[in-house]
XYZ file of C-alpha atoms in Angstrom:
624
model
C -17.426 -1.127 34.536
C -15.981 -5.301 35.004
C -14.061 -6.955 37.685
C -10.694 -8.417 36.785
C -9.604 -5.632 33.653
C -6.499 -6.096 31.615
C -4.248 -3.445 31.590
C -2.129 -3.322 28.055
C 0.160 -0.659 27.290
C -1.983 -0.511 23.780
C -5.147 -2.811 22.086
C -5.029 -2.840 18.243
C -8.777 -4.291 17.292
C -8.151 -6.478 14.539
C -5.939 -8.396 12.250
C -5.994 -7.997 9.004
C -2.971 -6.028 7.076
C -3.783 -3.029 8.685
C -3.701 -4.238 12.537
C -0.740 -7.483 11.707
C 1.772 -4.312 11.501
C 0.101 -1.635 14.198
C 0.714 -5.161 16.920
C 3.791 -6.092 15.809
C 4.919 -1.925 15.473
C 3.676 -1.781 18.959
C 5.239 -4.715 20.468
C 8.550 -4.553 18.788
C 9.132 -0.971 20.028
C 8.251 -3.362 24.186
C 4.701 -2.166 24.596
C 2.355 -4.776 25.642
C 0.074 -4.995 22.846
C -3.285 -6.792 22.968
C -4.605 -8.226 19.459
C -8.281 -8.677 18.904
C -9.549 -10.611 16.454
C -13.029 -11.479 15.098
C -10.879 -14.814 14.302
C -7.780 -16.563 14.212
C -8.324 -17.728 10.877
C -9.052 -14.323 9.827
C -5.811 -12.703 10.492
C -4.092 -11.672 7.425
C -6.425 -13.107 5.497
C -5.690 -12.421 2.039
C -10.051 -11.986 1.354
C -9.464 -10.915 -2.355
C -6.755 -11.152 -4.515
C -3.770 -13.266 -3.747
C -1.119 -11.520 -4.339
C 1.159 -8.139 -2.571
C 2.516 -5.322 -4.178
C 1.908 -4.472 -7.937
C 2.147 -0.248 -9.533
C 1.976 1.572 -6.512
C 1.682 -0.738 -4.249
C 4.894 -2.258 -4.707
C 6.952 0.038 -3.539
C 4.339 0.698 -0.068
C 5.339 -2.716 0.177
C 9.335 -1.873 0.484
C 8.614 1.084 2.591
C 6.832 -0.812 4.673
C 10.485 -3.122 5.058
C 11.978 -0.588 5.400
C 10.589 0.700 8.238
C 11.306 -2.991 10.334
C 7.953 -4.200 9.334
C 6.918 -8.062 8.354
C 4.748 -7.581 5.341
C 7.232 -7.436 2.286
C 9.332 -10.401 4.842
C 6.454 -12.937 4.505
C 5.062 -11.792 0.755
C 8.673 -13.416 0.257
C 8.660 -16.124 2.011
C 4.919 -17.017 0.371
C 6.451 -16.354 -2.899
C 4.093 -18.530 -6.151
C 5.422 -16.299 -9.115
C 6.610 -12.739 -9.403
C 7.132 -9.938 -11.715
C 8.522 -6.743 -11.668
C 5.349 -4.056 -12.902
C 5.932 -1.457 -16.441
C 9.260 -3.151 -17.081
C 10.011 -1.082 -20.655
C 8.829 2.245 -18.475
C 11.371 4.522 -16.363
C 12.572 3.745 -13.035
C 9.173 5.843 -11.114
C 6.758 3.531 -12.022
C 8.155 0.443 -11.941
C 6.482 -1.736 -9.552
C 7.528 -5.680 -7.964
C 4.525 -7.966 -7.569
C 4.189 -11.680 -5.980
C 1.600 -13.722 -6.251
C 1.293 -15.288 -2.986
C 0.115 -18.507 -1.430
C -2.525 -17.316 -0.236
C -3.055 -20.305 3.449
C 1.391 -19.717 3.438
C 0.644 -15.995 4.212
C -1.735 -16.372 6.790
C -0.313 -19.649 8.173
C 3.709 -17.103 8.333
C 2.206 -13.567 9.245
C -0.101 -15.998 12.751
C 3.269 -17.477 13.626
C 5.034 -14.206 13.674
C 2.900 -12.672 15.554
C 2.075 -15.838 17.740
C 6.320 -15.635 18.553
C 6.696 -11.720 19.359
C 7.205 -11.789 23.056
C 5.697 -8.774 24.095
C 2.129 -9.170 22.060
C -0.705 -11.080 23.284
C -3.436 -12.504 20.589
C -7.068 -12.834 21.284
C -10.034 -13.848 19.512
C -12.648 -11.644 20.296
C -15.768 -9.372 18.075
C -15.710 -5.589 20.097
C -18.798 -4.322 21.196
C -17.568 -0.891 22.604
C -14.716 1.281 23.061
C -15.814 3.951 25.925
C -13.634 6.101 27.715
C -13.011 7.893 31.551
C -10.626 10.732 31.162
C -6.952 9.572 30.065
C -8.002 5.771 30.540
C -9.392 3.378 27.686
C -11.497 0.261 27.630
C -12.254 -2.122 24.452
C -15.556 -4.827 26.136
C -16.030 -8.023 23.729
C -19.561 -9.111 23.344
C -18.163 -12.152 26.004
C -18.417 -9.330 28.646
C -14.277 -9.345 29.278
C -12.628 -5.076 29.636
C -9.367 -4.357 29.008
C -7.773 -0.976 29.728
C -4.524 0.542 27.263
C -3.445 3.856 27.321
C -3.803 3.628 23.331
C -6.034 1.773 20.549
C -5.471 1.119 17.349
C -8.128 0.656 14.911
C -7.807 -1.652 12.101
C -11.550 -3.429 11.329
C -11.005 -3.219 7.682
C -14.169 -4.233 5.896
C -15.626 -5.979 8.771
C -17.957 -2.849 10.541
C -21.803 -3.778 10.138
C -20.534 -6.097 6.797
C -22.889 -7.321 4.148
C -21.904 -10.149 1.836
C -24.341 -9.612 -1.564
C -25.127 -12.103 -4.371
C -27.512 -10.859 -6.490
C -31.003 -10.920 -4.513
C -29.520 -12.188 -1.153
C -27.504 -9.959 1.454
C -25.909 -11.421 4.462
C -24.683 -9.958 7.396
C -21.245 -11.659 7.693
C -17.992 -10.847 6.733
C -15.755 -11.784 3.968
C -15.405 -15.410 3.016
C -18.273 -16.223 5.827
C -15.813 -14.707 8.496
C -18.523 -13.427 10.865
C -18.794 -9.725 10.868
C -19.027 -6.719 13.637
C -22.144 -5.555 14.284
C -21.678 -3.339 16.826
C -18.563 -1.572 17.336
C -19.711 1.320 14.941
C -22.465 2.620 17.198
C -19.490 2.494 20.053
C -18.072 4.593 17.276
C -20.739 6.923 16.057
C -21.509 7.708 20.644
C -17.674 8.951 20.279
C -18.467 11.045 17.804
C -17.046 9.883 14.993
C -18.336 10.667 11.268
C -19.197 6.766 9.437
C -19.123 6.711 5.857
C -20.477 3.210 3.811
C -18.202 1.954 1.254
C -18.002 -1.223 -0.618
C -16.177 -3.578 -2.989
C -16.136 -7.039 -4.117
C -14.330 -10.086 -5.308
C -14.540 -12.115 -8.210
C -15.329 -15.902 -8.538
C -12.759 -19.526 -7.475
C -12.637 -21.910 -10.435
C -11.437 -25.396 -9.782
C -8.112 -25.791 -11.987
C -9.050 -29.643 -13.622
C -12.281 -27.834 -14.642
C -9.987 -24.886 -16.735
C -9.144 -25.198 -20.865
C -5.154 -23.915 -20.833
C -5.119 -24.360 -23.854
C -7.321 -21.022 -24.769
C -5.412 -19.051 -22.728
C -1.894 -17.114 -22.858
C 0.726 -18.022 -20.017
C 1.356 -15.812 -17.931
C 4.955 -16.740 -16.535
C 7.494 -15.352 -13.898
C 10.220 -13.150 -13.581
C 14.265 -15.433 -13.156
C 16.153 -13.283 -10.968
C 14.886 -10.609 -10.284
C 14.829 -8.587 -6.510
C 13.072 -9.058 -3.516
C 10.230 -7.395 -1.717
C 12.051 -7.088 1.756
C 16.315 -6.623 2.586
C 16.577 -9.672 5.001
C 15.499 -12.046 2.866
C 18.138 -13.853 1.234
C 18.639 -14.877 -2.268
C 16.284 -14.915 -4.940
C 12.002 -15.317 -4.914
C 11.599 -18.509 -6.754
C 8.563 -19.431 -9.267
C 6.522 -21.626 -8.531
C 3.704 -21.348 -10.077
C 2.133 -19.777 -13.702
C -0.653 -17.242 -14.694
C -2.971 -17.316 -17.818
C -4.546 -14.594 -19.545
C -7.959 -15.171 -21.340
C -11.029 -12.614 -22.492
C -14.459 -11.730 -21.989
C -16.543 -12.844 -25.291
C -19.170 -10.665 -27.219
C -21.458 -13.126 -25.480
C -20.218 -11.992 -21.735
C -20.957 -8.860 -22.364
C -24.274 -9.633 -23.793
C -25.118 -11.454 -21.208
C -24.543 -8.534 -18.719
C -26.337 -6.653 -20.127
C -29.602 -7.932 -20.667
C -29.033 -8.346 -16.996
C -28.212 -5.114 -15.282
C -31.685 -5.235 -13.597
C -30.704 -8.637 -11.350
C -27.336 -5.881 -10.711
C -26.996 -4.652 -6.975
C -24.444 -2.547 -8.402
C -26.251 -1.024 -11.193
C -30.213 -0.966 -9.649
C -29.215 0.682 -6.501
C -29.092 -2.146 -4.457
C -25.822 -1.338 -3.146
C -25.559 1.955 -1.407
C -22.257 1.626 -0.275
C -19.904 3.421 -2.906
C -17.612 1.263 -4.756
C -13.710 2.009 -5.753
C -13.554 3.678 -9.281
C -10.530 1.868 -10.419
C -10.944 -2.066 -9.731
C -14.872 -1.922 -10.632
C -16.783 -5.101 -11.051
C -17.216 -6.558 -14.419
C -20.732 -5.332 -15.554
C -19.768 -1.841 -14.124
C -16.692 -2.054 -17.264
C -19.110 -3.293 -19.755
C -21.519 -0.288 -18.795
C -18.777 1.960 -18.251
C -16.575 0.977 -21.558
C -19.708 0.210 -23.390
C -17.512 0.741 -26.804
C -14.962 -2.536 -26.146
C -15.116 -5.880 -27.106
C -12.772 -7.414 -24.838
C -12.019 -7.337 -21.645
C -8.928 -8.996 -19.913
C -9.116 -11.656 -17.026
C -6.193 -13.257 -14.881
C -6.146 -16.629 -14.004
C -4.268 -16.895 -11.347
C -3.352 -19.555 -7.952
C -4.361 -19.509 -4.699
C -2.576 -21.334 -2.519
C 0.461 -24.489 -3.549
C -2.620 -26.860 -1.690
C -5.519 -26.058 -3.483
C -6.758 -26.176 -7.354
C -8.811 -22.920 -6.107
C -7.887 -19.923 -9.426
C -9.059 -16.489 -9.018
C -10.494 -14.522 -11.786
C -8.687 -11.684 -11.538
C -11.276 -8.632 -13.532
C -14.320 -10.721 -12.614
C -15.342 -8.751 -9.843
C -19.894 -8.959 -10.003
C -22.340 -9.186 -7.443
C -24.711 -11.399 -9.857
C -27.190 -13.379 -9.080
C -25.785 -16.428 -8.380
C -27.374 -18.281 -11.709
C -26.235 -15.630 -14.283
C -22.511 -15.510 -12.778
C -22.029 -18.916 -13.650
C -23.274 -18.112 -17.353
C -20.556 -15.427 -17.462
C -17.994 -17.650 -16.226
C -18.700 -19.578 -19.376
C -18.917 -17.609 -22.013
C -15.267 -16.304 -20.936
C -12.786 -17.188 -23.666
C -11.328 -21.665 -21.736
C -14.101 -21.589 -19.434
C -17.369 -22.928 -21.356
C -17.303 -25.382 -19.026
C -15.475 -23.923 -15.830
C -16.815 -25.388 -12.145
C -17.234 -22.515 -9.919
C -15.799 -22.674 -6.049
C -16.923 -20.375 -4.799
C -19.726 -17.594 -6.139
C -18.290 -13.478 -6.282
C -19.575 -11.516 -4.208
C -19.761 -7.336 -3.176
C -19.468 -6.238 -0.131
C -20.717 -3.564 2.011
C -19.278 -1.885 5.168
C -18.244 1.339 7.514
C -15.602 2.946 7.624
C -14.845 6.066 9.159
C -14.788 9.549 7.306
C -10.218 10.133 7.626
C -10.108 14.054 7.222
C -11.154 13.695 10.921
C -7.561 12.599 11.855
C -4.691 13.929 12.098
C -0.937 13.177 10.047
C -0.053 11.138 12.569
C -3.274 8.330 11.550
C -4.394 10.144 15.323
C -7.831 10.966 16.103
C -8.338 14.491 16.541
C -11.076 14.433 19.031
C -9.836 11.854 20.777
C -6.486 11.639 22.193
C -4.633 8.180 22.067
C -7.117 6.545 19.067
C -5.685 5.757 16.133
C -7.309 4.000 12.542
C -4.706 2.195 10.355
C -6.100 0.441 7.058
C -9.842 -0.097 5.215
C -11.465 1.687 8.345
C -10.017 4.984 6.871
C -11.842 4.614 3.224
C -8.295 3.319 1.862
C -8.816 -0.131 -0.268
C -5.632 -2.697 -0.983
C -3.646 -4.510 1.413
C -0.501 -2.535 0.841
C -2.289 0.619 1.518
C -3.475 -1.237 4.802
C -0.046 -2.112 6.129
C 1.334 1.449 4.983
C -0.991 2.795 7.165
C -1.055 0.092 10.398
C 2.896 0.082 10.142
C 2.562 4.281 10.889
C -0.265 3.886 12.993
C 1.162 1.255 15.211
C 4.907 3.125 15.082
C 2.825 7.207 16.326
C 1.184 4.607 18.977
C 4.343 3.701 21.062
C 5.662 7.756 20.575
C 1.834 8.375 22.274
C 2.199 5.733 25.036
C 5.912 6.949 25.673
C 5.112 11.217 25.536
C 7.138 11.315 22.659
C 6.717 13.720 19.230
C 4.494 11.376 16.708
C 5.717 10.704 13.305
C 4.346 12.205 10.093
C 6.002 11.547 6.709
C 5.856 13.866 4.560
C 5.060 13.515 0.192
C 8.474 13.671 -0.028
C 9.326 10.934 1.885
C 7.719 7.485 0.933
C 4.205 7.269 -1.137
C 3.201 6.368 2.880
C 2.891 10.291 3.313
C 1.536 10.584 -0.161
C -1.707 8.142 0.956
C -2.233 9.987 4.097
C -2.203 12.624 3.412
C -4.298 12.181 0.420
C -6.976 10.762 2.665
C -6.125 13.101 6.101
C -6.525 16.811 4.109
C -8.947 15.895 1.088
C -10.258 13.296 2.608
C -12.065 10.533 0.066
C -15.403 10.029 -1.326
C -14.550 5.872 -3.056
C -12.845 3.480 -1.617
C -8.724 5.287 -1.902
C -6.305 3.264 -3.777
C -1.869 4.478 -3.776
C -1.015 5.435 -7.712
C 1.932 6.456 -8.979
C 0.257 9.323 -10.504
C 0.069 10.585 -6.673
C 3.660 10.836 -6.120
C 4.593 14.375 -7.164
C 8.000 13.042 -6.214
C 7.585 9.514 -7.942
C 11.237 9.162 -9.339
C 12.815 9.448 -5.636
C 9.753 7.599 -4.023
C 11.167 4.656 -6.125
C 11.276 0.741 -4.577
C 14.710 0.566 -5.335
C 16.084 3.137 -3.042
C 13.007 2.442 0.045
C 15.930 1.771 2.333
C 17.270 5.283 1.512
C 14.618 6.876 1.960
C 12.963 4.806 5.896
C 15.722 3.488 7.687
C 17.456 5.698 9.475
C 13.392 7.004 10.513
C 12.610 3.373 11.546
C 15.691 2.869 13.162
C 15.229 6.371 15.330
C 11.184 5.558 16.422
C 13.254 2.065 17.283
C 11.561 -0.255 15.275
C 14.553 -1.797 12.951
C 16.760 -3.850 14.816
C 20.266 -4.623 14.530
C 20.197 -7.098 11.597
C 17.797 -5.237 9.665
C 19.870 -2.350 11.027
C 23.426 -3.614 10.227
C 21.875 -5.231 6.825
C 21.169 -1.913 4.930
C 24.646 0.031 6.915
C 26.683 -3.143 4.592
C 24.426 -2.155 1.247
C 25.112 1.755 1.894
C 28.819 0.825 1.805
C 28.483 -1.906 -0.938
C 26.647 1.444 -2.699
C 30.420 3.772 -2.085
C 32.533 0.652 -3.347
C 30.294 0.299 -6.341
C 30.363 4.207 -6.808
C 34.464 4.251 -6.496
C 34.956 1.162 -8.771
C 33.242 3.874 -11.866
C 35.253 7.061 -11.691
C 38.179 4.232 -12.578
C 39.162 5.353 -16.472
C 38.354 3.709 -19.574
C 40.684 2.818 -22.383
C 39.495 3.752 -25.974
C 40.164 0.552 -27.176
C 39.042 -2.272 -29.675
C 36.791 -3.692 -26.810
C 35.017 -0.045 -26.493
C 34.932 0.930 -29.347
C 32.298 -2.545 -30.270
C 30.699 -1.665 -27.367
C 29.607 2.062 -28.519
C 29.198 0.745 -31.991
C 26.824 -1.621 -30.719
C 24.627 0.437 -29.049
C 24.647 3.172 -31.384
C 26.909 6.289 -29.405
C 30.420 8.199 -30.774
C 33.502 6.921 -29.125
C 34.923 9.326 -26.936
C 38.313 11.676 -28.405
C 40.363 10.292 -25.060
C 39.634 8.129 -21.463
C 37.182 8.748 -19.407
C 36.118 7.598 -15.975
C 33.070 4.494 -16.126
C 30.745 7.213 -14.547
C 30.943 9.542 -17.823
C 30.123 6.793 -20.145
C 27.158 5.591 -18.202
C 25.808 9.395 -18.690
C 25.213 8.282 -22.718
C 21.664 7.616 -23.490
C 22.106 4.389 -24.551
C 25.012 2.959 -22.203
C 23.958 1.965 -18.592
C 26.688 -0.382 -15.386
C 25.260 -3.405 -17.025
C 26.533 -3.427 -20.589
C 29.516 -2.147 -19.299
C 29.981 -5.048 -16.865
C 29.129 -7.205 -19.783
C 32.295 -5.793 -21.036
C 34.185 -4.896 -18.301
C 33.046 -7.631 -15.661
C 33.550 -4.527 -13.059
C 30.067 -6.422 -10.972
C 30.017 -9.979 -12.012
C 29.474 -11.092 -8.233
C 27.391 -7.863 -7.147
C 23.915 -7.554 -6.054
C 21.587 -6.919 -9.222
C 19.358 -4.620 -6.672
C 22.706 -2.775 -6.131
C 23.473 -2.073 -9.205
C 19.772 -1.039 -10.590
C 20.211 1.400 -7.422
C 23.079 2.901 -8.132
C 22.580 3.130 -12.418
C 19.500 4.525 -11.858
C 20.988 7.386 -9.626
C 22.810 7.936 -12.344
C 21.687 7.658 -15.112
C 19.249 9.923 -14.081
C 20.796 12.330 -12.059
C 19.688 15.753 -13.819
C 15.818 15.063 -13.457
C 16.117 14.613 -9.625
C 18.634 17.049 -9.252
C 15.745 18.776 -10.229
C 12.964 16.728 -7.714
C 15.225 17.529 -5.148
C 15.075 21.157 -5.721
C 11.512 20.738 -6.288
C 10.928 19.045 -2.647
C 12.799 22.077 -0.687
C 11.066 24.765 -2.110
C 7.763 22.298 -0.831
C 9.480 21.866 2.244
C 9.521 25.603 2.759
C 5.884 25.435 2.695
C 5.488 22.224 4.732
C 8.355 23.484 8.052
C 5.459 26.258 8.462
C 3.707 25.150 11.040
C 0.018 26.331 12.493
C -0.940 27.170 15.923
C -2.852 23.860 16.321
C -5.176 26.605 17.463
C -5.755 28.922 15.407
C -8.552 30.690 14.823
C -9.365 30.072 11.888
C -13.150 31.725 11.458
C -11.414 35.496 13.396
C -9.677 36.221 10.100
C -9.914 39.049 7.867
C -9.022 37.927 4.522
C -10.112 34.377 4.488
C -13.346 33.223 2.162
C -16.080 32.030 3.761
C -15.528 27.843 2.458
C -12.076 28.427 3.708
C -12.501 29.182 6.507
C -14.830 26.257 6.736
C -12.881 24.280 5.559
C -9.560 25.581 7.572
C -11.345 24.916 10.765
C -12.799 20.878 9.380
C -9.075 19.947 8.274
C -6.562 21.791 11.204
C -3.704 21.709 8.763
C -0.575 21.279 10.869
C 1.222 23.569 8.250
C 0.852 26.111 5.556
C 1.959 23.174 3.392
C -0.605 20.195 4.176
C -4.122 23.814 3.960
C -2.839 24.504 0.142
C -3.812 21.055 0.013
C -7.498 21.725 0.977
C -9.818 21.249 -1.315
C -11.832 25.285 -1.375
C -9.089 26.742 -0.197
C -7.812 29.070 -2.899
C -4.117 30.525 -3.296
C -4.996 34.367 -2.316
C -5.992 31.719 0.942
C -2.329 30.818 1.066
C -1.402 34.103 0.880
C -3.106 35.793 4.019
C -2.428 32.679 6.393
C 1.098 32.763 5.281
C 1.130 36.099 6.468
C -0.928 36.167 9.615
C 1.254 32.839 10.617
C 4.377 34.829 10.974
C 3.685 37.295 11.901
C 1.717 35.345 14.918
C 4.903 33.824 15.385
C 7.402 37.109 14.983
C 4.829 38.768 17.755
C 5.521 35.096 20.199
C 9.169 35.325 19.792
C-alpha cells in the first residue's frame, strides 16, 4: 500500500450531475469529502442536450432542490429560455424545462464546488478501488492513494467508453474527454456485475449557416415559475429556439445507407435508450412517417453552436453532412461537431439497496448513469440520495429511503433496484402511480422536512419554506371569505358558462366549479394581485383536484400497509415451502426490504406474496 495516504470521510468518483450533488450533500453535512474527476473541464458538463428539466424530469429537479440540492439553482441562474411543458394538460404532467447556457452551467457549478469548505476537488483518473476490512482505498493512475469511510461511484458514461462514428471507434469519453479505462476491471474484481449500454448525441451546427426563415420560432414563456425556491424573481428568456422537420429525402438517404449505420448493422453492441433513439432508428421504426420534428437550440450565449435536438446519429461523417443538408432550413448548414454514439460500462442496478448502497459491500454507493439510467436529472436525483446516505453511513445513522409515494426520486430508485433495466432508464410521468400528488409545485411540501432532518436543508432555505407555508395558509384563509351575489359575480359566471348560486358562498366553494379558478376570481376581486403566482398555482391545484387527491391518498395508505411490513435482512427464501422456484430465486437475488418491494419484483406472483406475507408476520409474532 502506498505511503502518505490522505484520509477523507468520503470520496466521490466522477463530477457529472450525480457526482456534484453527491459531493455537495456530503460536504454540507460535515463530511471531509474528496471529489475526483477525470477532467476539471468536464465538471457538470452538459454532454448532450443543453437543457435541464422536461416531462417528469422537471419534477426530479424540483425534488433535488427541495432536499437541498444545487441543480435547480444553477439551472435558473444559467437559463437561456424557460417553458412549461404540457401546459394544456393537467397539473400532474406539467413539467418545467429550461434551455441552459452550457458553458455557464459548467462554470457556475464548478464555482460552487470550489467554494464549499469541506469539499476538495481534484483532477485524476481512478484506476482501482480496494478494501482492507472496513477501510476503503482509491488509487489513481498516477499512483496517488486516498482512504475513506464511504465511496460514491458517479462515473457517468466514462467507464471503458467508446465513441463511434461510422466505422471509426475511439476509446474516449464524451466530447473528446479522456475515458476511464481501468476502473471497470476493479469493479469486476469486487464481484460487481457490469452491463454494456449506449447513448448518443446529435451534430452541432454554426448559427450563421442556418436559414431560420424556413423554421417555426419557439419563444420562451414570460412570468413563469423557477425550478428553485431559492431563486429570487423571474427567470428571464435570453434566447429563442426553432422547430424544423426532416424530409422524404432525409429518410431516403438513411434507408439507402443502413448498412453503414452502426446502430442498425450490429457494430454497436451496447443497448441504447428506447425513448431517445437515433434518427436512423426512428426512420426504420416509424416507416410510415413522412417527417420527424427537430429543434434547433442554442448551446450558450458565447458561442454560435446550435444543438439539433432529435437528430442523434452515429452515421459516417460524410453521410451526416448529406442528412443534415436534406433538412428544411439546413440546406447550407455548417457542421461544427459530428454526431456520435457512445458505448460504456454500467452496473446491474439490482445489486443495490434502495439506499443506493451496494448489497455485497457496505459503504459503497452508486449514482447516475453507472446505474443504467439516462439523463442529467435522473443522475442528480440519485446523486443527492447517494450523498445523503453515504453521510448517514459515516455517522452510523439509519439511511434514507424515499418511497414511491414520496417522490419521483423514490419511483426512479425503486424501479431500477427492484426491476433492473435492460436499457438506459428514463423517468416518465407514466411510471409514477401517484403523479397527481408528486407534482412539481409541491416538491418542497413533500421533501423539505426530510432534507432538513438529514441536515442538508440550510437555515436560509428552511426559512423560505416556512414563509411559503404561512403565505399559503393566508391565501386559503382569504378564500374562506363570503362572496356577495352581485353584478360582478353574475358577469363572471356568465362568461364562464356557470349557473349563478342562489345564496352567498365562499371563494373556496366557487373555485370548486369546473370553469372557475383562483386566477379568474383574482381578475375580478383582486385578492392576490401582489401574491407570487407559484403559490396561487399550488393552492389552485390543491382545491380544484381535492377529490382526486383524497382518492390518491387512500391509495397511498393502502400501498404503505405493505411497504411498512419489513422483511428480515437475512430471510431464507430458498427454504420457504409454498413459494415457486422462480420466486425463490428472484427474492434471494433482489433481497427486498419490504412486502411492498417484493410485490414489484418481476417473476414474483400475488400468490407468492400471500405466502411471504403470512410467513414474515408469523416470524415477527414469534420473535415478539
